[in-house]
Amino acid sequence: MNGNVPSPAGPDDQAEQRVRLGLRLKSTREYLGLSQQQVAERTGIVRSAVSDIERGMRRVEVMELQKLARLYRLPASYFLDEEEAADAGEHALAGLPRTGRPLSEGDRIEVAKFIQYLHARRQAEEEDGVLRPSLGPEGGA
């Protein structure tokens, strides 16, 4: 033994993770209709760094990811999810209890009703065999 602690992910795994993260960031940026320059101006991250991050050529610093997630209005956990088919909505819903605090009781009831409506609509689409693509970064426009 050489005394080095093995890294949890090898170089190839790290490269794949950077590429996956970069693609998710890029698809979200494009879905929102933002240019790399606009992202740079709004986050303070240099445009060339935004490009390198999106191409998986550069690691993302924690503070940079937080800035990007805030700009894209998605939790950082969505971008870090290792599942190819990660759903931005699921990650956003996970944070709902935290963001829902300022809502009135009536507003929370309305949000719950809307969630029920969406679930029922999806179920009806599945039964009809007519699944419409979801709107969002991963589901198309």
Tab-separated table of C-alpha atoms in Angstrom:
chain	number	residue	atom	x	y	z
A	1	MET	CA	0.000	0.000	0.000
A	2	ASN	CA	1.215	3.442	-0.805
A	3	GLY	CA	-0.804	5.191	1.916
A	4	ASN	CA	-3.020	7.037	-0.554
A	5	VAL	CA	-6.725	6.886	0.020
A	6	PRO	CA	-8.438	5.639	-3.130
A	7	SER	CA	-10.770	8.206	-4.635
A	8	PRO	CA	-14.432	7.197	-4.662
A	9	ALA	CA	-14.570	7.852	-8.385
A	10	GLY	CA	-11.780	7.160	-10.833
A	11	PRO	CA	-10.662	9.636	-13.474
A	12	ASP	CA	-13.099	8.228	-16.052
A	13	ASP	CA	-15.998	8.431	-13.596
A	14	GLN	CA	-15.094	12.012	-12.740
A	15	ALA	CA	-14.983	12.962	-16.418
A	16	GLU	CA	-18.387	11.332	-16.989
A	17	GLN	CA	-19.814	13.186	-14.000
A	18	ARG	CA	-18.476	16.508	-15.310
A	19	VAL	CA	-19.958	15.839	-18.748
A	20	ARG	CA	-23.347	14.834	-17.296
A	21	LEU	CA	-23.406	17.907	-15.053
A	22	GLY	CA	-22.341	20.137	-17.949
A	23	LEU	CA	-25.030	18.789	-20.256
A	24	ARG	CA	-27.694	19.268	-17.607
A	25	LEU	CA	-26.561	22.847	-16.985
A	26	LYS	CA	-26.456	23.570	-20.720
A	27	SER	CA	-29.884	22.085	-21.448
A	28	THR	CA	-31.377	24.093	-18.574
A	29	ARG	CA	-29.717	27.306	-19.768
A	30	GLU	CA	-30.957	26.750	-23.308
A	31	TYR	CA	-34.454	25.879	-22.116
A	32	LEU	CA	-34.542	29.192	-20.261
A	33	GLY	CA	-33.367	30.985	-23.398
A	34	LEU	CA	-30.209	32.341	-21.812
A	35	SER	CA	-26.895	32.798	-23.587
A	36	GLN	CA	-23.631	31.904	-21.908
A	37	GLN	CA	-22.862	35.625	-21.800
A	38	GLN	CA	-26.101	36.354	-19.940
A	39	VAL	CA	-25.315	33.595	-17.452
A	40	ALA	CA	-21.833	35.041	-16.968
A	41	GLU	CA	-23.213	38.536	-16.367
A	42	ARG	CA	-25.843	37.336	-13.881
A	43	THR	CA	-23.585	34.989	-11.915
A	44	GLY	CA	-20.170	36.623	-12.136
A	45	ILE	CA	-18.734	33.430	-13.633
A	46	VAL	CA	-16.532	34.195	-16.637
A	47	ARG	CA	-18.222	33.220	-19.938
A	48	SER	CA	-15.336	30.974	-20.980
A	49	ALA	CA	-15.680	29.147	-17.644
A	50	VAL	CA	-19.423	28.671	-18.276
A	51	SER	CA	-18.539	27.166	-21.656
A	52	ASP	CA	-15.865	24.883	-20.173
A	53	ILE	CA	-18.248	23.736	-17.434
A	54	GLU	CA	-21.010	22.947	-19.942
A	55	ARG	CA	-18.575	20.928	-22.071
A	56	GLY	CA	-17.379	18.978	-19.027
A	57	MET	CA	-13.878	20.356	-19.427
A	58	ARG	CA	-13.771	22.094	-16.060
A	59	ARG	CA	-14.847	21.253	-12.530
A	60	VAL	CA	-17.622	23.323	-11.027
A	61	GLU	CA	-16.860	24.976	-7.728
A	62	VAL	CA	-19.547	24.702	-5.059
A	63	MET	CA	-20.224	28.440	-5.051
A	64	GLU	CA	-20.509	28.449	-8.848
A	65	LEU	CA	-23.040	25.617	-8.771
A	66	GLN	CA	-25.049	27.474	-6.142
A	67	LYS	CA	-25.079	30.605	-8.309
A	68	LEU	CA	-26.139	28.642	-11.384
A	69	ALA	CA	-28.844	26.753	-9.501
A	70	ARG	CA	-30.173	30.008	-8.073
A	71	LEU	CA	-30.238	31.623	-11.529
A	72	TYR	CA	-31.957	28.577	-13.049
A	73	ARG	CA	-34.342	28.365	-10.074
A	74	LEU	CA	-33.636	24.693	-9.516
A	75	PRO	CA	-32.039	22.950	-6.552
A	76	ALA	CA	-28.360	22.121	-6.913
A	77	SER	CA	-29.263	18.494	-6.170
A	78	TYR	CA	-30.948	18.256	-9.590
A	79	PHE	CA	-27.702	19.053	-11.372
A	80	LEU	CA	-25.757	16.595	-9.201
A	81	ASP	CA	-28.213	13.711	-9.604
A	82	GLU	CA	-26.370	10.781	-11.175
A	83	GLU	CA	-29.487	9.377	-12.839
A	84	GLU	CA	-29.599	10.091	-16.569
A	85	ALA	CA	-33.353	10.626	-16.405
A	86	ALA	CA	-33.297	12.865	-13.345
A	87	ASP	CA	-36.480	14.889	-13.089
A	88	ALA	CA	-36.081	18.564	-12.232
A	89	GLY	CA	-39.648	18.552	-10.921
A	90	GLU	CA	-38.920	15.864	-8.359
A	91	HIS	CA	-35.977	17.829	-7.024
A	92	ALA	CA	-38.038	21.015	-6.931
A	93	LEU	CA	-40.850	19.224	-5.092
A	94	ALA	CA	-38.377	17.919	-2.530
A	95	GLY	CA	-37.657	21.534	-1.587
A	96	LEU	CA	-41.322	22.539	-1.525
A	97	PRO	CA	-41.746	22.302	2.257
A	98	ARG	CA	-38.897	24.785	2.634
A	99	THR	CA	-40.193	27.198	-0.011
A	100	GLY	CA	-43.839	26.764	0.970
A	101	ARG	CA	-43.489	28.288	4.422
A	102	PRO	CA	-44.318	31.850	3.337
A	103	LEU	CA	-47.510	30.614	1.672
A	104	SER	CA	-50.814	31.031	3.427
A	105	GLU	CA	-52.808	27.954	4.380
A	106	GLY	CA	-55.170	28.642	1.472
A	107	ASP	CA	-52.253	28.881	-0.963
A	108	ARG	CA	-50.829	25.565	0.267
A	109	ILE	CA	-54.234	23.960	-0.301
A	110	GLU	CA	-54.273	25.339	-3.856
A	111	VAL	CA	-50.774	23.954	-4.511
A	112	ALA	CA	-51.892	20.538	-3.228
A	113	LYS	CA	-54.958	20.648	-5.495
A	114	PHE	CA	-52.789	21.513	-8.481
A	115	ILE	CA	-50.457	18.616	-7.718
A	116	GLN	CA	-53.464	16.296	-7.563
A	117	TYR	CA	-54.696	17.676	-10.879
A	118	LEU	CA	-51.317	17.094	-12.543
A	119	HIS	CA	-51.163	13.561	-11.178
A	120	ALA	CA	-54.694	12.784	-12.430
A	121	ARG	CA	-53.918	14.286	-15.846
A	122	ARG	CA	-50.769	12.191	-16.170
A	123	GLN	CA	-52.653	9.066	-15.146
A	124	ALA	CA	-55.363	9.755	-17.744
A	125	GLU	CA	-52.723	10.281	-20.430
A	126	GLU	CA	-51.084	6.983	-19.519
A	127	GLU	CA	-54.415	5.177	-19.689
A	128	ASP	CA	-55.165	6.745	-23.080
A	129	GLY	CA	-51.685	5.891	-24.275
A	130	VAL	CA	-51.175	9.556	-25.138
A	131	LEU	CA	-48.194	10.749	-23.161
A	132	ARG	CA	-47.385	14.328	-23.947
A	133	PRO	CA	-43.786	15.403	-23.439
A	134	SER	CA	-43.147	17.192	-20.184
A	135	LEU	CA	-42.104	20.788	-20.310
A	136	GLY	CA	-38.736	21.427	-18.765
A	137	PRO	CA	-35.020	21.132	-19.301
A	138	GLU	CA	-35.026	17.367	-19.696
A	139	GLY	CA	-38.407	16.891	-21.371
A	140	GLY	CA	-38.244	19.214	-24.343
A	141	ALA	CA	-40.027	22.481	-24.965
